[in-house]
Coordinates of C-alpha atoms and ligand atoms in Angstrom, one line a residue:
X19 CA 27.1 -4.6 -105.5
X20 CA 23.7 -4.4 -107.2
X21 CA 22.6 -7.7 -105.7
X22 CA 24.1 -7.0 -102.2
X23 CA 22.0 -3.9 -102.0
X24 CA 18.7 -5.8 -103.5
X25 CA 19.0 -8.9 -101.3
X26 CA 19.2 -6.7 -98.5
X27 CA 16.2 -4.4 -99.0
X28 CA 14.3 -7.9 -100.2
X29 CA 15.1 -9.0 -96.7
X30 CA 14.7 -6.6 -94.4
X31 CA 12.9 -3.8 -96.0
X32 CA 10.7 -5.2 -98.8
X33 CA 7.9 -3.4 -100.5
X34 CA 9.1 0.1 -98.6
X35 CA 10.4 3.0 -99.8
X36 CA 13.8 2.5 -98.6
X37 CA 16.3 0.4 -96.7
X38 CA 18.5 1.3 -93.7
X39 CA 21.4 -1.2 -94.3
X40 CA 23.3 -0.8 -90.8
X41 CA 20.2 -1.1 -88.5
X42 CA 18.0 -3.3 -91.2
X43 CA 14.7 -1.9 -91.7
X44 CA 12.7 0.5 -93.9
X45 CA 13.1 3.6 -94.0
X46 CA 11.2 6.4 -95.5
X47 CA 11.8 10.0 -96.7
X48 CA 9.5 12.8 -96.7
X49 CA 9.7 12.8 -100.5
X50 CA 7.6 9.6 -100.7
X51 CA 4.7 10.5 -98.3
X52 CA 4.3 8.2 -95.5
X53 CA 3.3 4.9 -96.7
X54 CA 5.3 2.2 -98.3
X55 CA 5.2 2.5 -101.9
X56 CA 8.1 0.4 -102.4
X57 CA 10.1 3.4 -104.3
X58 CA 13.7 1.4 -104.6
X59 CA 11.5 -1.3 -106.7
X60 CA 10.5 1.1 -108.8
X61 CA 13.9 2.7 -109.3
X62 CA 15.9 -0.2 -109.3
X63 CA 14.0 -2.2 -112.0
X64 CA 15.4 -0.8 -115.3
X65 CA 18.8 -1.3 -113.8
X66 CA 17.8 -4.7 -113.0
X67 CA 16.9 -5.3 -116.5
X68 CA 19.6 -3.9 -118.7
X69 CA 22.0 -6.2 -115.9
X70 CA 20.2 -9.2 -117.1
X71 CA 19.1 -9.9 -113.4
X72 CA 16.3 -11.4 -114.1
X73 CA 15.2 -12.9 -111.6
X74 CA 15.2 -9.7 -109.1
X75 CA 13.6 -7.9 -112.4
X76 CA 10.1 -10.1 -112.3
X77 CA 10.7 -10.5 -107.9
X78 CA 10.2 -6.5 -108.9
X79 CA 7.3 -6.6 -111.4
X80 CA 5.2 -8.6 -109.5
X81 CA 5.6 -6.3 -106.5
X82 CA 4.6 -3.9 -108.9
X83 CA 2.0 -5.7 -110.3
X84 CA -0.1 -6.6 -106.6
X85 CA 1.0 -3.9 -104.3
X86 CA 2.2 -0.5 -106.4
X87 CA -1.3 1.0 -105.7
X88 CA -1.5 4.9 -105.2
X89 CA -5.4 4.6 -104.7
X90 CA -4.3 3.8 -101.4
X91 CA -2.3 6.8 -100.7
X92 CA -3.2 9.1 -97.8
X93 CA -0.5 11.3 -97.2
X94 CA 1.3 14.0 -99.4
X95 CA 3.9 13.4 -102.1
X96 CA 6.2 15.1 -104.0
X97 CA 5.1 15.7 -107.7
X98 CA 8.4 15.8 -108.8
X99 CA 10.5 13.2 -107.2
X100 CA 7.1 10.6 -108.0
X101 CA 7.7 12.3 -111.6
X102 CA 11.4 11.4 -112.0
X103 CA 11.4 8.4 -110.3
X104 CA 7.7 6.6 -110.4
X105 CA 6.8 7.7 -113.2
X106 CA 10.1 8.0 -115.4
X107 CA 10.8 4.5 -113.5
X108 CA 7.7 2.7 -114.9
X109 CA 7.9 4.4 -118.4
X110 CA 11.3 3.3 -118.9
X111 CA 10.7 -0.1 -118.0
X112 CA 7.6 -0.1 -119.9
X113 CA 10.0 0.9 -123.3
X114 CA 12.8 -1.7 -122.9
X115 CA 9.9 -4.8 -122.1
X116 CA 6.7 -3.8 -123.9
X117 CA 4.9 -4.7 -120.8
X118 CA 1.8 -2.6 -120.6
X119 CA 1.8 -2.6 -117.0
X120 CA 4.8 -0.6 -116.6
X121 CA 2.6 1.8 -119.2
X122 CA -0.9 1.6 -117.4
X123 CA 0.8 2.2 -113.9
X124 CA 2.6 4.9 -114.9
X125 CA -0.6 6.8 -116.4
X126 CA -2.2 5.8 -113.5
X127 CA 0.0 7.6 -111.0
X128 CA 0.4 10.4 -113.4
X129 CA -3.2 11.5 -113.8
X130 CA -3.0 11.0 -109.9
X131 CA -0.5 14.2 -110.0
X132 CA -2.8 16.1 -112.2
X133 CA -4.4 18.3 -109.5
X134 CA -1.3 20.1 -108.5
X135 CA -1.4 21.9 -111.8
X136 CA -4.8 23.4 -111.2
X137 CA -2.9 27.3 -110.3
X138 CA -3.9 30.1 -112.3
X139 CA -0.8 29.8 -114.4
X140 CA -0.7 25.9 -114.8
X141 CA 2.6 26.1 -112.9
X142 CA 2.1 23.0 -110.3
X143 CA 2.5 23.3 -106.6
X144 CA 5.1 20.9 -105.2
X145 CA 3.5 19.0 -102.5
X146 CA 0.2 16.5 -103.4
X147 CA -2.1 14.9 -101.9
X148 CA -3.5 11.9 -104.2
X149 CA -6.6 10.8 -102.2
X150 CA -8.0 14.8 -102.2
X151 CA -6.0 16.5 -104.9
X152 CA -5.6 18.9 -102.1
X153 CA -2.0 20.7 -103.3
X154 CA 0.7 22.7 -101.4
X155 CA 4.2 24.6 -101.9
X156 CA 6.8 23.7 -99.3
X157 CA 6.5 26.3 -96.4
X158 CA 10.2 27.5 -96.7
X159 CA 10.4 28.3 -100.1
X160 CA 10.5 32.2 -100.6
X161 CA 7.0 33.3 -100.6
X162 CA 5.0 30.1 -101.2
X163 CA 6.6 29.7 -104.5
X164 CA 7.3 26.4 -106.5
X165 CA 10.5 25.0 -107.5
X166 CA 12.2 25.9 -110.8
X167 CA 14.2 22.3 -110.9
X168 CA 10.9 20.7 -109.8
X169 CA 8.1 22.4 -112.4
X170 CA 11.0 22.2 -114.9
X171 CA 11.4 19.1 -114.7
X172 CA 8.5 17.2 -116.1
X173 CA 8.8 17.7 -120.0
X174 CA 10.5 14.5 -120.7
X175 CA 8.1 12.3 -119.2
X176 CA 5.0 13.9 -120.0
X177 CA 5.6 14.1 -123.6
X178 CA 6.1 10.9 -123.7
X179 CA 3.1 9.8 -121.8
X180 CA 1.2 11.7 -124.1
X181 CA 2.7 10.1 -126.8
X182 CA 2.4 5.8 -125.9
X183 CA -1.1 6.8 -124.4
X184 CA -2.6 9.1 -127.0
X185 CA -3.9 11.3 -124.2
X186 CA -2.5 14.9 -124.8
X187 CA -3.1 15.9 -121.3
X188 CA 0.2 15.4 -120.4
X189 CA 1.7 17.7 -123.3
X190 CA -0.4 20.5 -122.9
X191 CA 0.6 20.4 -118.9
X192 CA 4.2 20.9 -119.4
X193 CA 3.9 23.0 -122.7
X194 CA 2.1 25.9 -120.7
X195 CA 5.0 25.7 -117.9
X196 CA 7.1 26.3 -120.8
X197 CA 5.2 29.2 -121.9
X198 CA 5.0 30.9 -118.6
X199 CA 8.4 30.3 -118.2
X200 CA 9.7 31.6 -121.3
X201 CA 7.6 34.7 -121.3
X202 CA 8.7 35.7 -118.2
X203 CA 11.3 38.6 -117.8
X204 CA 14.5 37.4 -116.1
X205 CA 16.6 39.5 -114.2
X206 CA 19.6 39.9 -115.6
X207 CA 18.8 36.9 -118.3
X208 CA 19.3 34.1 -115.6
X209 CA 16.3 31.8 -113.9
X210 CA 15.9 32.6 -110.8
X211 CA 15.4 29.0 -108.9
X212 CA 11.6 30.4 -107.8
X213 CA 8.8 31.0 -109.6
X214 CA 5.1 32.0 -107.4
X215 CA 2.8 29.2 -109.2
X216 CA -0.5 32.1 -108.6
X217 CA 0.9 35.2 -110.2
X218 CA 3.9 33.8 -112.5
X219 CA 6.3 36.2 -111.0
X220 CA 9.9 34.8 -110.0
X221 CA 10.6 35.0 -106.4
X222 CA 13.9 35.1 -104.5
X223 CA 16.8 36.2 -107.0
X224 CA 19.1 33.1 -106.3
X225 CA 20.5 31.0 -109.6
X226 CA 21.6 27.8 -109.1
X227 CA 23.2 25.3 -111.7
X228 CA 22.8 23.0 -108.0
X229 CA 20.1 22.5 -105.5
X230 CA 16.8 24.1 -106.7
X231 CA 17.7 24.8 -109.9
X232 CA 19.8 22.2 -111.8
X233 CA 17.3 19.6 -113.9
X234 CA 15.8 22.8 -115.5
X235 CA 18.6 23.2 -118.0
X236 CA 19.0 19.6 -118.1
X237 CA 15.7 18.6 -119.3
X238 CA 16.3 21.7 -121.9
X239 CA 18.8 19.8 -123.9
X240 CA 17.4 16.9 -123.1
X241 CA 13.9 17.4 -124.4
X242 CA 15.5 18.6 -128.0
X243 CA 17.5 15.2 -127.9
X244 CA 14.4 12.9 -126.9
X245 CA 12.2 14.7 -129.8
X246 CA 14.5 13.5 -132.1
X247 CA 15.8 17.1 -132.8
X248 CA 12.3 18.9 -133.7
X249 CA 11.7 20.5 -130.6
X250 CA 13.5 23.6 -131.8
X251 CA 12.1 25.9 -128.6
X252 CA 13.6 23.6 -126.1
X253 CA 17.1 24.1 -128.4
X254 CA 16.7 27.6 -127.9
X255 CA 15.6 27.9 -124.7
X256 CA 19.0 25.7 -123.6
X257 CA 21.5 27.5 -125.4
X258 CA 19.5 30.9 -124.2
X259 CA 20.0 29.9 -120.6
X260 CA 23.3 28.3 -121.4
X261 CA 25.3 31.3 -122.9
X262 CA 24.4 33.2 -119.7
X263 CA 25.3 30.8 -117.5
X264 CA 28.6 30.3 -119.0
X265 CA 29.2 34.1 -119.4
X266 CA 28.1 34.6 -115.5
X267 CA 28.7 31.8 -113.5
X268 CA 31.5 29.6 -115.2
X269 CA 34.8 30.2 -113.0
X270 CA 38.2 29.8 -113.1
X271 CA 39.6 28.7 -109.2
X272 CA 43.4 30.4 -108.7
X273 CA 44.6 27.2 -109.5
X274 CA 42.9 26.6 -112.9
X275 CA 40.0 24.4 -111.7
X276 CA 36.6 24.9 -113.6
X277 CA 33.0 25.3 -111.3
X278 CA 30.0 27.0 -111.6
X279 CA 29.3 29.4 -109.0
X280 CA 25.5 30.3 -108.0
X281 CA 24.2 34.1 -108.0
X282 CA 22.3 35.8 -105.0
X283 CA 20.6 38.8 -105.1
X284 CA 23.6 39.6 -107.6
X285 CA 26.6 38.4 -105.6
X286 CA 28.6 35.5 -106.4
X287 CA 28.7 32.6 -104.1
X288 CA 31.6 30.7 -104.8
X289 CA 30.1 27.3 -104.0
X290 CA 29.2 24.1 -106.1
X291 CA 27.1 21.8 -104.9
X292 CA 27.7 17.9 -105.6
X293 CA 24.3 17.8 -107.6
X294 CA 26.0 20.7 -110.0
X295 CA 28.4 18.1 -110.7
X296 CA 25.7 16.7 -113.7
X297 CA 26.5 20.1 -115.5
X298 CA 29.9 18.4 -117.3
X299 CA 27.7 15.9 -118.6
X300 CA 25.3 18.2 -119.8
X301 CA 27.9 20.5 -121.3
X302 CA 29.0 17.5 -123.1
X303 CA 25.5 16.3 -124.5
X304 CA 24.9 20.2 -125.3
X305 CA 28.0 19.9 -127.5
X306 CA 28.0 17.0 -129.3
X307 CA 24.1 17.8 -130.2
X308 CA 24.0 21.3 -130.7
X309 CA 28.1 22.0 -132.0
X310 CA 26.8 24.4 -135.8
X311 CA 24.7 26.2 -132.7
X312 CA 27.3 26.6 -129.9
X313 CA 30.4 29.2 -131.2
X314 CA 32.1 28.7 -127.2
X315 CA 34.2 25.7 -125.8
X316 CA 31.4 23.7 -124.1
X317 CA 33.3 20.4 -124.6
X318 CA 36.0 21.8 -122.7
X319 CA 33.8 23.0 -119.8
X320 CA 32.4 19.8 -119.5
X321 CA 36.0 18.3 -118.8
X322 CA 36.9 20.5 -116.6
X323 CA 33.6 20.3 -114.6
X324 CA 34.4 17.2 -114.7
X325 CA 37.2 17.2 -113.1
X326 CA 36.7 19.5 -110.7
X327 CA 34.4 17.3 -109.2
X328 CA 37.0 14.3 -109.6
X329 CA 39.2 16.5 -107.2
X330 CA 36.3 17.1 -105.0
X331 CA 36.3 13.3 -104.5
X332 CA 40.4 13.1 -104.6
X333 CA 40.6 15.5 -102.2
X334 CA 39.2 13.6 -99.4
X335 CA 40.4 10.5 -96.9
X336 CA 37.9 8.5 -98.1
X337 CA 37.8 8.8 -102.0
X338 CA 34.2 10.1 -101.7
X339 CA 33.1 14.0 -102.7
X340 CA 31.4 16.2 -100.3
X341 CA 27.7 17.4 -100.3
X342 CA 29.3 20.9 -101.1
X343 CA 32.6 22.4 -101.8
X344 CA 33.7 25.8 -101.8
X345 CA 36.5 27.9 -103.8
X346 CA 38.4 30.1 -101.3
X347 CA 41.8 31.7 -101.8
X348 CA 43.0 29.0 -99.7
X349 CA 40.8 26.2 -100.5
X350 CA 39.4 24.7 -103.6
X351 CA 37.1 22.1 -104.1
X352 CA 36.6 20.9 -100.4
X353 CA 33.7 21.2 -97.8
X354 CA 34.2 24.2 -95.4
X355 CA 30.8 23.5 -93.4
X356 CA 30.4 20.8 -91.4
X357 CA 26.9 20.8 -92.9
X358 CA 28.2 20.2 -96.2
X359 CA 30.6 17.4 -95.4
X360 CA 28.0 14.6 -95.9
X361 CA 27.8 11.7 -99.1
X362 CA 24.6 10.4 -99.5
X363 CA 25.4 8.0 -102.0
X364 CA 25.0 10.4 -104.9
X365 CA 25.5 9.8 -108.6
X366 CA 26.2 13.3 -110.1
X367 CA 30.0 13.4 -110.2
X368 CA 30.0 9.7 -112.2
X369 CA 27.4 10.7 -114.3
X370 CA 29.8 13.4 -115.8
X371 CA 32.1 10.6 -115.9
X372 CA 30.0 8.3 -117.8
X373 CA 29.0 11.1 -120.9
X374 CA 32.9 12.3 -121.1
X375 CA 33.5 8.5 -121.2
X376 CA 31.5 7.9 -123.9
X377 CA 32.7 11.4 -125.6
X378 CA 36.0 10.9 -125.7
X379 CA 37.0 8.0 -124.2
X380 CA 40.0 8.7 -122.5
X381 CA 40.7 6.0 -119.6
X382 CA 40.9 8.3 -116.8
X383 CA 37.3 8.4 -116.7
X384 CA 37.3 4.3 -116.1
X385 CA 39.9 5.0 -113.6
X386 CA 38.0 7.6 -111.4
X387 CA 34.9 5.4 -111.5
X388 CA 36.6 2.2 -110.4
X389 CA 38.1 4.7 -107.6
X390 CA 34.7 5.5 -106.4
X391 CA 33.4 2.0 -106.4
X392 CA 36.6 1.3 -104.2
X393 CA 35.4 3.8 -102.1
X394 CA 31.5 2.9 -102.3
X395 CA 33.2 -0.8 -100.8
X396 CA 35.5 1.0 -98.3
X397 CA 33.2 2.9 -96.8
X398 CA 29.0 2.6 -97.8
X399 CA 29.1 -0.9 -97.5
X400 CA 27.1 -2.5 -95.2
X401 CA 26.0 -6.0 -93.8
X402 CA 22.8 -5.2 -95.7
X403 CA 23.4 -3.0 -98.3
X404 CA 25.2 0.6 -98.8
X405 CA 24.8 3.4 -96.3
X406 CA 25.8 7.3 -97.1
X407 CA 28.5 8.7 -94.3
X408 CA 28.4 11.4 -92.6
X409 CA 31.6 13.2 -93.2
X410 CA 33.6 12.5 -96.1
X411 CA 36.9 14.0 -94.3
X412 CA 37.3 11.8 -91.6
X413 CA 39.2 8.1 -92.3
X414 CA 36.1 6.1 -91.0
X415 CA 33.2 7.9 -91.4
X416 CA 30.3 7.5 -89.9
X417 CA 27.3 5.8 -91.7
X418 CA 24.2 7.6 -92.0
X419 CA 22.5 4.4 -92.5
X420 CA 20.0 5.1 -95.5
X421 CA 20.3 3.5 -98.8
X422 CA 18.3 5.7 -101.1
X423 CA 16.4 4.6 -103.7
X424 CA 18.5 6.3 -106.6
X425 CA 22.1 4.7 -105.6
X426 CA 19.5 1.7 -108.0
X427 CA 18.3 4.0 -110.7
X428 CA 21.9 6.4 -111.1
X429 CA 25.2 5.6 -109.1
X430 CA 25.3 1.5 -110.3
X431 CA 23.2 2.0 -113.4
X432 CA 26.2 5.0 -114.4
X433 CA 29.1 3.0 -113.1
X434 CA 27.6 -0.4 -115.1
X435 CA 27.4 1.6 -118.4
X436 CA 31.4 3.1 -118.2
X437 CA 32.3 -0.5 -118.1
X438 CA 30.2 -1.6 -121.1
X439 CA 30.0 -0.9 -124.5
X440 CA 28.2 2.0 -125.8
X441 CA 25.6 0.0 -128.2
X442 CA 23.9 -1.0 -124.3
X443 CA 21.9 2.3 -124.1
X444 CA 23.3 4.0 -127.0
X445 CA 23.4 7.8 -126.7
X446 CA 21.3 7.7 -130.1
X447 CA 18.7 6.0 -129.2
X448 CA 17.7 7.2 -125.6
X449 CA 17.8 10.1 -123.5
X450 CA 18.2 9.6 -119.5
X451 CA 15.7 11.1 -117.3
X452 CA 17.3 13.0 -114.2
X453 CA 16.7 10.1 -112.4
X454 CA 19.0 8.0 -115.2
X455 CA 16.0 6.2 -116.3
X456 CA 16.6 6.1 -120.1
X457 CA 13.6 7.1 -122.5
X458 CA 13.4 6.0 -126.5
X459 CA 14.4 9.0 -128.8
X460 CA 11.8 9.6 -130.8
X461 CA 12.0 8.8 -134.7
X462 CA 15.3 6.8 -134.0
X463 CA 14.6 4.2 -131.7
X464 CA 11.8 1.4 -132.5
X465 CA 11.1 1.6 -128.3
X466 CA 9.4 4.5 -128.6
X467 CA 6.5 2.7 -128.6
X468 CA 2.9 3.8 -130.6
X469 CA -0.3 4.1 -128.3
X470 CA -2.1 1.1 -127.6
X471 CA -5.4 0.9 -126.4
X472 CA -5.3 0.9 -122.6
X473 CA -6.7 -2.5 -121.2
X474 CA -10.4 -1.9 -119.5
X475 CA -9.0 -2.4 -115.9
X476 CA -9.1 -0.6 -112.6
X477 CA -5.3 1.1 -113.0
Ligands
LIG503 C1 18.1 12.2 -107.9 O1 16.8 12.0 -107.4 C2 18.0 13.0 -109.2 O2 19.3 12.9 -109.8 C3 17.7 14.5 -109.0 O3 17.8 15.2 -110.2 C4 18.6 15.1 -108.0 N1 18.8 14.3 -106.8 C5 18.9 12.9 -106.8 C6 20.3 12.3 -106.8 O4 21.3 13.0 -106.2

């Protein structure tokens, strides 16, 4: 599958950001700016290199190494999707190889991000442009605010760069988010998803485990685990926002199926996104790291998130989980918009399934994986590559003809890892970005590499 999808974007879509398998060509999202910046290299290559595929891995570097050049950016990018996925990309390649390019181009493109965190509170706008350092919020996001799941969402990599570079820039950017979001008064003790970047104050009351909100929490639990356990505040910030999020928005469906609802001005919505789908694994890795701190059941919310979003994919023609699904008195776990209908090749729902694989390693998590690669074949395949479809409730769906960039860095990387053994990125050792590039723990794993002095070069 991996090499399908690389051969076609090598043929018909090389060194842009992404492929469109049915028509062949490149493709671009708004995420990426408008130039080709070749953002499925960069995501694929980690995968690439714990396959073995070798070949496609230095086809990849060398891209990397003559055209990945964001001094020639124009156009506005998104500081957190070229966070998760350029930047975490490069760093993680950079600790399984050594290779100081993956290092120097990652600092490189970070320090290019630096302007956007120029607001009187060090909270970053979302939107930058790299040639000017001219920064923006998206226009639709309540009151020119930024993005919880977007600012929250930097820690792991920063730290990190800080740490193989020696430059504490990095640190001290996402440690002041962390302040300002910590000393912030929440309404009712949950994050709102909006937070106004000038003034510190939250914005819209909407809390969402899904869309907006979601790699917050994650990178929470995920920031203890990388620090090898010393970064008590992140602990405490997680099981903080995780106590009230299982005391207010953990649900029970009539017919016993566990989902996270999301809050609105107060009001339950009784709706779970497919990115909320993540949650079981983080439940898991909250429980297994944090069980003398954690007195509730969080192993057995992470199941049953887990399955829920199993049905979500069960309960459609084509084996394949919907954008959204709602909990109704007479429906559970399906789609009722037709907006909400789509797959876009997301990896959330097996990601769950690789931690409770690894967890507890009951088969039925194999199973439901090798269902969805059936599915991937039935119905995303294309003659050059793997499309999303439009509506997962019709027997031949539609393909939206798009193959993004993460189906490289999260769906194969997660379905490859269920089907090996766990010593290939042991849960000890590294800690996945939200992009599922993995990152070294620190103190346990001999890849978290010292700072080296930075070649004298133009990057
Ligand atoms: C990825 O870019 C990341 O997983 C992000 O956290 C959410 N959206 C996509 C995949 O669905």
């Amino acid at each position: 599958m991996v090499l399908h999808a690389w051969r076609g974007y090598k043929t018909y879509a090389w060194g842009k950001n992404e492929l469109r398998p049915v028509s062949k060509r490149g493709h671009t999202a708004g995420i990426f700016g408008r130039q080709d910046m070749g953002a499925t290299i960069v995501d694929a290559l980690d995968t690439l290199f714990i396959m073995g595929l070798n070949d496609e891995f230095n086809e990849g570097r060398a891209w990397i190494q003559y055209h990945l050049d964001f001094n020639q950016l124009r156009s506005e990018m998104s500081v957190f999707e070229t966070n998760i996925r350029f930047v975490g990309g490069l760093l993680s390649a950079y600790s399984l190889t050594g290779d100081p390019l993956f290092r120097d181009r990652a600092l490189h493109i970070a320090r290019k991000l630096l302007p956007a965190f120029d607001t009187p509170t060090g909270i970053p706008y979302a939107l930058i442009n790299v040639a000017n350092g001219i920064s923006k919020n998206y226009a639709w996001a309540s009151g020119g605010s930024s993005i919880l799941s977007e600012f929250g969402t930097l820690h792991l990599e920063f730290v990190y760069l800080s740490d193989i570079s020696g430059d504490p820039v990095f640190r001290e950017k996402v440690n002041r988010i962390r302040d300002v979001i910590r000393k912030a008064e929440r309404p009712d003790g949950l994050y709102p998803n909006y937070m106004n970047p000038k003034t510190g104050k939250w914005g819209q009351r909407h809390t969402s485990i899904g869309a907006l909100g979601d790699s917050f929490y994650e990178y929470l639990i995920k920031s203890y685990i990388q620090s090898g356990g010393k970064d008590e505040i992140a602990r405490d910030m997680y099981l903080d926002a995780i106590t009230t999020i299982t005391n207010r928005l953990v649900m029970k469906s009539v017919s016993g199926l566990t989902y996270l609802a999301e809050s609105k001005f107060n009001r339950l919505e009784h709706k779970m996104d497919h990115l909320a789908c993540f949650s079981g694994g983080m439940y898991a890795l909250g429980a297994k790291n944090l069980a003398s701190h954690i007195s509730g059941n969080h192993m057995d919310i992470a199941e049953g998130i887990a399955h829920t979003c199993h049905e979500s994919y069960a309960r459609t023609p084509t084996g394949l989980g919907p954008e959204s699904f709602r909990f109704t008195e007479g429906s559970e776990a399906r789609a009722l918009k037709s907006s909400e209908k789509y797959y876009i090749l997301r990896p959330e729902a097996i990601e769950s399934w690789f931690y409770m694989w690894r967890f507890t390693k009951d088969q039925k998590y194999r199973d439901w994986a090798w269902d969805a690669i059936l599915a991937l074949e039935k119905h995303c395949r294309a003659e050059a590559g793997y499309s999303g479809v439009q509506n997962v409730y019709m027997e031949t769906p539609q393909k939206d003809d798009v193959q993004q960039s993460f189906i490289f860095a999260e769906t194969f990387k997660y379905l490859y890892l269920i089907f090996s053994d766990d010593s290939l990125l042991s849960l000890d050792e590294w800690v996945f970005n939200t992009e599922a590039h993995p990152l070294p723990v620190s103190g346990t794993n001999a890849f978290y590499r010292k700072p080296q002095e930075t070649e004298n070069q133009p990057w």
